[in-house]
Each structure stands twice: as C-alpha cells, then as structure tokens.
CSV table of C-alpha atoms and ligand atoms in Angstrom, one decimal:
chain,number,residue,atom,x,y,z
A,1,UNK,CA,55.0,75.1,86.5
A,2,UNK,CA,55.2,77.4,89.5
A,3,UNK,CA,58.2,78.8,90.0
A,4,UNK,CA,58.7,76.8,93.8
A,5,UNK,CA,58.0,73.6,91.3
A,6,UNK,CA,60.6,74.6,88.8
A,7,UNK,CA,63.3,75.6,91.5
A,8,UNK,CA,62.3,71.9,93.3
A,9,UNK,CA,61.3,74.5,96.5
A,10,UNK,CA,58.7,74.1,99.3
A,11,UNK,CA,57.0,77.7,101.1
A,12,UNK,CA,55.7,78.3,103.8
A,13,UNK,CA,54.1,81.7,106.3
A,14,UNK,CA,56.1,82.6,108.3
A,15,UNK,CA,54.5,82.7,111.7
A,16,UNK,CA,58.0,83.2,113.5
A,17,UNK,CA,60.1,86.3,113.1
A,18,UNK,CA,61.5,88.5,110.2
A,19,UNK,CA,64.8,86.1,110.5
A,20,UNK,CA,67.1,86.5,107.1
A,21,UNK,CA,67.0,82.7,106.4
A,22,UNK,CA,63.1,82.3,106.0
A,23,UNK,CA,63.1,85.2,103.8
A,24,UNK,CA,62.3,87.5,106.2
A,25,UNK,CA,59.3,89.6,105.4
A,26,UNK,CA,57.2,89.9,101.9
A,27,UNK,CA,57.8,93.1,99.4
A,28,UNK,CA,54.9,95.0,99.0
A,29,UNK,CA,53.1,95.4,95.3
A,30,UNK,CA,53.5,99.4,96.2
A,31,UNK,CA,57.4,98.4,97.2
A,32,UNK,CA,58.1,96.0,93.5
A,33,UNK,CA,55.3,98.8,91.7
A,34,UNK,CA,58.8,101.1,92.9
A,35,UNK,CA,61.4,97.9,91.7
A,36,UNK,CA,59.6,97.9,88.5
A,37,UNK,CA,60.2,101.2,87.5
A,38,UNK,CA,63.3,102.1,88.0
A,39,UNK,CA,64.6,98.4,86.3
A,40,UNK,CA,63.4,100.3,83.4
A,41,UNK,CA,66.0,102.1,82.6
A,42,UNK,CA,69.3,103.7,83.4
A,43,UNK,CA,70.8,106.1,86.5
A,44,UNK,CA,73.6,107.7,88.0
A,45,UNK,CA,73.5,105.0,91.0
A,46,UNK,CA,75.9,108.1,92.2
A,47,UNK,CA,73.4,110.2,91.9
A,48,UNK,CA,70.6,108.0,93.1
A,49,UNK,CA,71.9,106.8,95.9
A,50,UNK,CA,72.6,111.1,97.2
A,51,UNK,CA,68.8,111.5,96.3
A,52,UNK,CA,66.9,108.5,97.8
A,53,UNK,CA,69.7,108.8,101.0
A,54,UNK,CA,68.1,113.1,101.1
A,55,UNK,CA,64.5,111.4,100.7
A,56,UNK,CA,64.7,108.8,103.7
A,57,UNK,CA,66.4,111.3,105.7
A,58,UNK,CA,63.5,113.1,104.9
A,59,UNK,CA,60.6,110.4,105.7
A,60,UNK,CA,62.7,109.9,109.3
A,61,UNK,CA,64.0,113.2,110.3
A,62,UNK,CA,67.1,112.6,110.3
A,63,UNK,CA,69.9,115.4,108.5
A,64,UNK,CA,71.7,112.4,105.9
A,65,UNK,CA,71.3,107.6,104.9
A,66,UNK,CA,71.9,105.8,102.7
A,67,UNK,CA,70.9,102.6,101.6
A,68,UNK,CA,73.3,99.6,102.3
A,69,UNK,CA,73.4,96.1,101.3
A,70,UNK,CA,71.8,94.8,104.7
A,71,UNK,CA,72.0,95.4,107.9
A,72,UNK,CA,75.8,92.8,108.2
A,73,UNK,CA,77.0,95.2,105.3
A,74,UNK,CA,75.8,98.5,107.1
A,75,UNK,CA,78.1,97.8,110.7
A,76,UNK,CA,81.4,96.8,107.8
A,77,UNK,CA,81.0,100.2,106.7
A,78,UNK,CA,80.4,102.0,109.5
A,79,UNK,CA,83.1,100.2,111.0
A,80,UNK,CA,85.1,100.7,108.0
A,81,UNK,CA,84.8,103.8,107.8
A,82,UNK,CA,85.1,104.8,111.3
A,83,UNK,CA,88.8,103.3,111.6
A,84,UNK,CA,89.6,105.6,107.8
A,85,UNK,CA,88.1,107.8,109.1
A,86,UNK,CA,87.0,108.6,105.7
A,87,UNK,CA,90.2,109.3,104.2
A,88,UNK,CA,90.9,107.8,100.5
A,89,UNK,CA,93.4,105.6,100.8
A,90,UNK,CA,93.4,104.2,104.0
A,91,UNK,CA,90.1,103.8,103.3
A,92,UNK,CA,91.2,102.3,100.0
A,93,UNK,CA,93.8,99.6,101.8
A,94,UNK,CA,91.1,97.6,104.1
A,95,UNK,CA,90.3,95.0,104.7
A,96,UNK,CA,94.7,95.7,106.3
A,97,UNK,CA,94.6,98.6,108.9
A,98,UNK,CA,97.6,98.7,109.4
A,99,UNK,CA,97.2,102.5,108.2
A,100,UNK,CA,94.7,103.8,110.0
A,101,UNK,CA,95.3,106.0,113.1
A,102,UNK,CA,92.4,104.2,115.1
A,103,UNK,CA,91.9,101.0,114.0
A,104,UNK,CA,89.7,100.0,117.9
A,105,UNK,CA,85.9,99.3,118.3
A,106,UNK,CA,85.3,98.8,120.7
A,107,UNK,CA,82.1,96.0,121.3
A,108,UNK,CA,80.3,95.7,124.5
A,109,UNK,CA,80.8,91.7,125.5
A,110,UNK,CA,77.2,91.1,126.6
A,111,UNK,CA,76.1,92.0,123.5
A,112,UNK,CA,77.9,90.0,121.5
A,113,UNK,CA,76.9,87.9,118.7
A,114,UNK,CA,77.0,86.6,115.3
A,115,UNK,CA,76.9,89.9,113.6
A,116,UNK,CA,80.0,91.6,115.6
A,117,UNK,CA,82.1,89.6,112.6
A,118,UNK,CA,80.2,92.8,110.5
A,119,UNK,CA,82.0,94.7,112.7
A,120,UNK,CA,85.6,92.7,112.3
A,121,UNK,CA,84.8,91.6,108.6
A,122,UNK,CA,86.4,96.0,108.0
A,123,UNK,CA,89.7,95.2,109.1
A,124,UNK,CA,88.8,96.5,112.4
A,125,UNK,CA,89.6,95.5,115.5
A,126,UNK,CA,87.6,93.4,117.8
A,127,UNK,CA,87.6,95.0,121.4
A,128,UNK,CA,85.4,94.3,124.5
A,129,UNK,CA,84.3,96.0,127.1
A,130,UNK,CA,83.8,93.5,129.6
A,131,UNK,CA,82.8,89.1,129.5
A,132,UNK,CA,79.8,87.4,128.3
A,133,UNK,CA,77.2,86.4,130.2
A,134,UNK,CA,78.4,89.3,133.1
A,135,UNK,CA,77.6,93.1,134.5
A,136,UNK,CA,78.7,95.2,132.3
A,137,UNK,CA,79.7,98.7,134.3
A,138,UNK,CA,79.9,102.1,132.7
A,139,UNK,CA,82.7,102.0,134.4
A,140,UNK,CA,84.7,99.2,132.5
A,141,UNK,CA,83.4,100.2,129.3
A,142,UNK,CA,85.1,104.3,130.4
A,143,UNK,CA,88.5,102.0,130.7
A,144,UNK,CA,87.9,100.6,127.8
A,145,UNK,CA,88.0,104.0,125.2
A,146,UNK,CA,91.3,104.3,124.1
A,147,UNK,CA,93.5,106.7,122.2
A,148,UNK,CA,92.8,104.0,119.5
A,149,UNK,CA,89.2,103.7,119.2
A,150,UNK,CA,87.5,104.5,116.3
A,151,UNK,CA,83.9,103.9,117.4
A,152,UNK,CA,81.9,102.3,120.0
A,153,UNK,CA,79.1,99.9,118.5
A,154,UNK,CA,76.1,99.1,120.8
A,155,UNK,CA,72.9,96.3,119.6
A,156,UNK,CA,69.5,97.2,120.8
A,157,UNK,CA,67.8,94.1,121.7
A,158,UNK,CA,71.8,91.6,122.8
A,159,UNK,CA,72.3,92.3,125.5
A,160,UNK,CA,70.2,94.3,127.2
A,161,UNK,CA,70.4,93.2,130.5
A,162,UNK,CA,73.6,93.1,130.9
A,163,UNK,CA,74.9,96.6,129.5
A,164,UNK,CA,74.2,100.8,130.4
A,165,UNK,CA,71.5,102.5,128.2
A,166,UNK,CA,72.1,103.9,125.6
A,167,UNK,CA,72.6,107.2,127.2
A,168,UNK,CA,74.4,106.8,129.4
A,169,UNK,CA,76.9,104.9,126.5
A,170,UNK,CA,75.9,108.5,124.4
A,171,UNK,CA,77.5,110.7,127.7
A,172,UNK,CA,80.0,108.2,127.9
A,173,UNK,CA,81.5,108.5,124.9
A,174,UNK,CA,80.2,112.1,123.9
A,175,UNK,CA,83.2,112.9,127.0
A,176,UNK,CA,85.3,111.3,125.2
A,177,UNK,CA,84.4,113.1,121.5
A,178,UNK,CA,84.2,109.4,120.6
A,179,UNK,CA,81.2,108.2,117.8
A,180,UNK,CA,78.4,105.6,118.1
A,181,UNK,CA,76.7,103.2,115.8
A,182,UNK,CA,73.8,101.4,116.9
A,183,UNK,CA,72.3,98.4,115.2
A,184,UNK,CA,67.9,98.5,116.3
A,185,UNK,CA,67.9,96.3,112.9
A,186,UNK,CA,65.2,94.4,114.0
A,187,UNK,CA,64.0,97.0,115.9
A,188,UNK,CA,61.1,98.1,113.9
A,189,UNK,CA,57.3,98.5,115.5
A,190,UNK,CA,57.5,101.4,116.0
A,191,UNK,CA,58.1,104.4,113.0
A,192,UNK,CA,59.0,106.2,115.8
A,193,UNK,CA,63.1,104.5,116.2
A,194,UNK,CA,63.7,105.4,112.6
A,195,UNK,CA,64.8,108.4,114.3
A,196,UNK,CA,65.3,108.5,118.4
A,197,UNK,CA,67.9,106.9,118.4
A,198,UNK,CA,69.5,109.5,116.3
A,199,UNK,CA,68.2,112.1,118.5
A,200,UNK,CA,69.5,111.0,121.8
A,201,UNK,CA,72.9,111.9,119.9
A,202,UNK,CA,73.7,108.6,118.2
A,203,UNK,CA,76.4,108.9,114.6
A,204,UNK,CA,74.3,106.9,112.7
A,205,UNK,CA,71.8,103.9,113.3
A,206,UNK,CA,71.2,101.1,111.2
A,207,UNK,CA,68.7,99.4,109.7
A,208,UNK,CA,67.4,95.6,107.5
A,209,UNK,CA,65.6,97.2,105.0
A,210,UNK,CA,64.0,93.5,104.4
A,211,UNK,CA,62.6,93.0,108.0
A,212,UNK,CA,60.2,95.2,109.8
A,213,UNK,CA,60.5,97.3,107.2
A,214,UNK,CA,59.5,94.6,103.9
A,215,UNK,CA,61.0,96.7,101.5
A,216,UNK,CA,64.6,94.4,99.3
A,217,UNK,CA,66.0,91.5,101.2
A,218,UNK,CA,69.6,92.5,99.6
A,219,UNK,CA,68.9,96.6,101.2
A,220,UNK,CA,69.8,98.2,104.3
A,221,UNK,CA,69.0,101.5,106.0
A,222,UNK,CA,71.8,104.1,107.7
A,223,UNK,CA,70.7,107.3,109.1
A,224,UNK,CA,72.4,109.7,111.3
A,225,UNK,CA,75.4,112.3,110.5
A,226,UNK,CA,76.0,113.7,107.3
A,227,UNK,CA,79.4,113.8,107.7
A,228,UNK,CA,79.4,110.1,107.8
A,229,UNK,CA,77.1,109.7,105.7
A,230,UNK,CA,79.2,111.6,102.6
A,231,UNK,CA,82.4,109.7,103.2
A,232,UNK,CA,79.9,106.4,102.5
A,233,UNK,CA,78.9,108.4,99.1
A,234,UNK,CA,82.3,108.7,98.3
A,235,UNK,CA,83.8,105.9,99.1
A,236,UNK,CA,80.9,102.7,99.1
A,237,UNK,CA,79.9,101.3,96.2
A,238,UNK,CA,79.5,101.4,93.0
A,239,UNK,CA,83.0,102.6,94.1
A,240,UNK,CA,86.0,100.4,94.3
A,241,UNK,CA,86.8,99.4,98.2
A,242,UNK,CA,85.7,97.2,100.4
A,243,UNK,CA,82.8,96.7,99.7
A,244,UNK,CA,82.3,96.6,95.9
A,245,UNK,CA,80.6,93.2,96.8
A,246,UNK,CA,78.4,94.8,98.6
A,247,UNK,CA,76.7,96.6,95.3
A,248,UNK,CA,72.8,97.9,96.1
A,249,UNK,CA,71.2,98.1,92.4
A,250,UNK,CA,68.8,100.5,91.4
A,251,UNK,CA,66.0,98.6,92.4
A,252,UNK,CA,66.6,98.4,95.5
A,253,UNK,CA,67.3,101.3,96.6
A,254,UNK,CA,63.8,102.2,94.6
A,255,UNK,CA,62.2,99.7,96.7
A,256,UNK,CA,63.6,100.8,100.2
A,257,UNK,CA,62.0,104.2,99.5
A,258,UNK,CA,58.6,102.9,98.3
A,259,UNK,CA,59.1,101.1,102.0
A,260,UNK,CA,60.0,103.6,104.1
A,261,UNK,CA,57.7,105.4,102.9
A,262,UNK,CA,55.1,103.1,103.6
A,263,UNK,CA,56.1,102.2,106.3
A,264,UNK,CA,56.2,106.0,108.5
A,265,UNK,CA,52.3,106.7,106.5
A,266,UNK,CA,51.2,104.0,108.6
A,267,UNK,CA,50.3,105.7,112.8
A,268,UNK,CA,51.5,103.3,115.0
A,269,UNK,CA,47.5,102.8,115.8
A,270,UNK,CA,46.6,101.6,112.9
A,271,UNK,CA,49.2,99.1,112.8
A,272,UNK,CA,49.2,98.0,116.3
A,273,UNK,CA,45.0,97.2,115.8
A,274,UNK,CA,45.8,95.1,112.3
A,275,UNK,CA,48.4,93.4,114.4
A,276,UNK,CA,46.3,92.7,117.6
A,277,UNK,CA,43.5,92.0,115.0
A,278,UNK,CA,45.4,88.9,113.0
A,279,UNK,CA,46.7,88.0,116.8
A,280,UNK,CA,43.2,87.5,117.8
A,281,UNK,CA,42.2,84.6,115.2
A,282,UNK,CA,45.0,83.2,116.5
A,283,UNK,CA,44.8,83.3,119.9
A,284,UNK,CA,40.8,82.3,119.8
A,285,UNK,CA,41.8,79.8,117.9
A,286,UNK,CA,44.6,78.2,120.7
A,287,UNK,CA,42.7,78.8,123.8
A,288,UNK,CA,40.2,76.5,121.6
A,289,UNK,CA,42.2,73.8,121.3
A,290,UNK,CA,42.8,73.7,124.8
A,291,UNK,CA,45.9,74.7,124.7
A,292,UNK,CA,47.4,76.3,128.6
A,293,UNK,CA,48.8,79.6,129.3
A,294,UNK,CA,47.5,81.1,126.5
A,295,UNK,CA,49.1,85.0,126.3
A,296,UNK,CA,48.8,87.5,124.6
A,297,UNK,CA,52.4,89.2,124.3
A,298,UNK,CA,52.8,92.8,123.6
A,299,UNK,CA,56.6,92.3,122.2
A,300,UNK,CA,57.9,90.0,119.2
A,301,UNK,CA,60.6,87.8,119.6
A,302,UNK,CA,64.1,90.6,119.3
A,303,UNK,CA,61.6,93.1,121.4
A,304,UNK,CA,60.7,94.9,119.0
A,305,UNK,CA,57.0,97.1,119.3
A,306,UNK,CA,54.5,93.7,117.7
A,307,UNK,CA,52.2,91.5,119.4
A,308,UNK,CA,52.6,87.7,118.9
A,309,UNK,CA,50.3,84.5,120.8
A,310,UNK,CA,52.2,82.6,123.4
A,311,UNK,CA,50.2,78.4,124.3
A,312,UNK,CA,51.3,75.2,125.7
A,313,UNK,CA,49.1,72.3,123.3
A,314,UNK,CA,47.7,69.5,124.7
A,315,UNK,CA,47.8,66.2,123.5
A,316,UNK,CA,51.5,66.9,121.4
A,317,UNK,CA,54.7,68.7,122.5
A,318,UNK,CA,55.6,72.2,121.3
A,319,UNK,CA,59.0,71.1,119.3
A,320,UNK,CA,56.9,68.2,117.5
A,321,UNK,CA,54.2,70.3,116.2
A,322,UNK,CA,56.3,73.9,115.2
A,323,UNK,CA,58.1,70.2,113.3
A,324,UNK,CA,54.9,69.1,112.4
A,325,UNK,CA,53.9,72.8,111.1
A,326,UNK,CA,56.9,73.0,109.1
A,327,UNK,CA,56.1,70.4,107.0
A,328,UNK,CA,52.6,71.4,106.5
A,329,UNK,CA,53.2,74.5,105.0
A,330,UNK,CA,54.1,77.5,109.2
A,331,UNK,CA,56.4,79.1,110.3
A,332,UNK,CA,56.4,79.1,114.3
A,333,UNK,CA,58.4,79.6,116.5
A,334,UNK,CA,59.3,77.8,119.6
A,335,UNK,CA,60.5,78.5,123.4
A,336,UNK,CA,62.4,75.7,124.5
A,337,UNK,CA,61.4,76.5,128.2
A,338,UNK,CA,58.7,77.1,128.9
A,339,UNK,CA,57.5,74.5,126.2
A,340,UNK,CA,55.3,77.5,124.1
A,341,UNK,CA,54.2,77.3,120.7
A,342,UNK,CA,54.8,80.9,119.2
A,343,UNK,CA,52.4,82.8,116.9
A,344,UNK,CA,53.8,86.0,115.8
A,345,UNK,CA,51.9,87.5,112.6
A,346,UNK,CA,54.1,90.8,112.4
A,347,UNK,CA,55.6,89.3,108.1
A,348,UNK,CA,51.6,87.3,107.7
A,349,UNK,CA,49.1,89.8,105.5
A,350,UNK,CA,45.1,88.8,107.4
A,351,UNK,CA,44.8,86.7,104.5
A,352,UNK,CA,47.8,83.9,105.3
A,353,UNK,CA,46.9,84.9,108.9
A,354,UNK,CA,43.4,82.9,108.3
A,355,UNK,CA,45.1,80.8,106.3
A,356,UNK,CA,48.0,79.7,109.3
A,357,UNK,CA,45.2,79.6,110.9
A,358,UNK,CA,43.3,76.6,108.9
A,359,UNK,CA,46.7,75.4,109.1
A,360,UNK,CA,47.0,75.7,112.9
A,361,UNK,CA,43.4,74.0,113.3
A,362,UNK,CA,44.3,70.8,110.3
A,363,UNK,CA,47.3,69.2,111.7
A,364,UNK,CA,45.9,69.6,115.6
A,365,UNK,CA,43.3,67.0,114.1
A,366,UNK,CA,45.6,65.5,112.3
A,367,UNK,CA,47.0,65.1,115.7
A,368,UNK,CA,44.8,63.8,117.2
A,369,UNK,CA,43.4,66.7,119.7
A,370,UNK,CA,39.7,67.7,119.4
A,371,UNK,CA,38.2,72.3,120.1
A,372,UNK,CA,36.9,71.9,123.8
A,373,UNK,CA,33.1,72.1,121.7
A,374,UNK,CA,33.0,68.5,120.1
A,375,UNK,CA,34.5,66.6,124.0
B,1,PLP,C1,69.5,91.1,111.3
B,1,PLP,C2,70.1,91.2,111.8
B,1,PLP,C3,71.4,92.3,110.7
B,1,PLP,C4,71.4,91.5,109.5
B,1,PLP,O1,70.8,92.4,108.6
B,1,PLP,P1,70.9,91.5,107.2
B,1,PLP,O2,69.7,92.6,107.0
B,1,PLP,O3,69.8,90.8,107.1
B,1,PLP,O4,72.1,92.1,106.6
B,1,PLP,C5,72.4,92.9,111.7
B,1,PLP,N1,72.3,93.2,113.5
B,1,PLP,C6,71.3,93.0,114.2
B,1,PLP,C7,71.1,92.9,115.5
B,1,PLP,C8,70.3,91.8,113.3
B,1,PLP,O5,68.8,91.2,113.5
C-alpha cells in the first residue's frame, strides 16, 4: 500500500506555481541523499548552522548565511534581531517588545500581504508607510522613518508598481542608517537574485527553501551581512527564545545546502532551455486543441524568471477546466481577469510535464473538445 493510500491522499502534478499550500516543489534526488546521510548520525546543531552558513555564503557570494524554518520564519527572525539589536535579555523578552529602544519596523503599505503577520509575530510594531492600493512616494516613505525605526522590510513582488524602487529605498535607508531586509521568497530563478539584492546594499535577503530552490519545504535561506547572522547564530533555535518553536533540523540544513549547490551549478541558459522545452509541450497541445490567445510568458505567477504558457480554452470555461483537472490529478493556474489557463512547469520534471500534458489532453477530449486535425 502506498503512503497516498495509507493516508487517504489524492496526489496531483503541480503546474501552477511554487505555492507552499500545494507542497511547492518536489525535492531532487541529491537533496534526499544529503538529508538521509546527515540523518544517520548526531551533530552539534549550532556548529552545523555555522558551517552550513559559511558554505551557503560561499555558494551565493554573500558575507554570511543562515538556515531558517521557512521564509515566513525568516521574517520573524529578522524582525526580532532588528528590534532587539541582538541584545540577549531584550531578545529573550520577545514578543514583549517593551524593552526595545527601537520597536518599530516600516512596511510599505502597497506591499501589504499575509506574510507581514510573520514580521509582527516577533513583537515588532508594524508602521505602515502610505496606504494599500495607493502610490507611495519616496518622500512619504521618508516621513515614516523615526528614531523608533529598527528596520525597513521590502517585498520584491507585492505592490511593486506602486512603490519606490529598491535602489531608492536603500539610498534613503542608508541616509538614516536604517537596515533594509528584503523578502524575495519566491524570486528564483534567476540564481543571481541570491546575491543581487545584498550586492545592492540590502542588509539581509530571504528566500523560501522549498520554492524555486526545491529544497526542504520547512527550510528558508537568509543571506547578507555577517553581524546580523552572528546574532541569529547566538540567539536563534535551538536556543530558547521566540524562535525555539521554529527549529531547524540537521536534515533541513543539509537538504537546503544540497539544493542551493544544485541550483547555482546550473547555468541560467541551461535552466531556461529546460523550462522552455517543458513549456513547448503544453503550448503545442493548447494550440492543437484550439485554445485562444495561446502565448508564452517569460515570468511565473509571482514574477520569477520562469516561463509559462497561457491560453483560454474554447468549449469549456477556464475555471471549470481547472476544477476538473484538479480532480484528474493536475493543478494548473487560472487567471480570473482573462479566463486563461496558466500552465507553469517550473516545479515539474520533463517526464512529469509529459504526464501533465497527457492528463490535460484526456480531460479536453472528455469535454468533447477535439484537436483541429481530427475535425
Ligand atoms: C512563500 C512566501 C513566504 C513564506 O515562505 P515559506 O518558506 O513557505 O515560509 C514569505 N514571503 C513571500 C513573499 C512568499 O511568497
């Protein structure tokens, strides 16, 4: 009996995106291998964080690195470090932030998204610059900076069109000596994002280990300036404190290391060629079955450099098709504004993409839709 049967689970192929709720990625063999290997013995976790961080920093051209329990936990940890200043007693009192001299962090209101709660979980007071859905000027952002400001958080994807650029925010923050933390959780590929934002001057940047990197689902990657990472090593799990409940296992550290090593060893050209080959399969099928406005988009649903195919099915609504496919074992995206189906193969292997296309074709035929040539 398979684990799917034992636990009464319906499996599906993920051609939507790296969304955590769908299990994001499947880990490649080298990641499992590293996890199995480390699992067979005991190591000192604190020492492992340090040496894994050093290796991750080298791989990503950063000063220092830290493995967190997912990107959401990385937000909590970064905020906790910012408001406590890395001072032990102040940190241990969190989420009570009454001892913090600077207990506020600035979030750009147009970037407001559910992950902001993970920042607030540290005990930091969220200070919103501007208003959601409205254009935010750099002057308005500057007006939000006070002597209580411990950091500015910047999300790469959310609300991008309404916000000052990261360059402008970094320039402003430097003038006020305020650190900037960048959430780029789902912004891979390209691999260069692992060093781009910190290279621009961000103090720290964080990524989800289980999304584009295809590492363990419960891992996150924090990259950047050494002084922040040193405080995380001294105060983060397995030490007691606000992050004790989000411990990082040796399997997660070893798995994330193997995943990052694999991710950066692939050239961007190779990666794009493989992604495009997968897209081509879906594109051919959608054209053959009379989808309207079939097109290749160079970006994934959250703006990562990962191509996908969009098109509106003829003879069935996109929403109904998405629902039926989910029952068939294939998850695709659906764009409400256009009625398009989005087929995004970032998470699939070539073989899984072929299987996904088979499922799509079978469903289209079951809906009475025939390819042009057979008509
Ligand atoms: C997915 C995501 C997170 C959380 O990532 P986990 O690794 O699932 O904790 C945080 N921020 C953004 C912008 C994300 O897309």
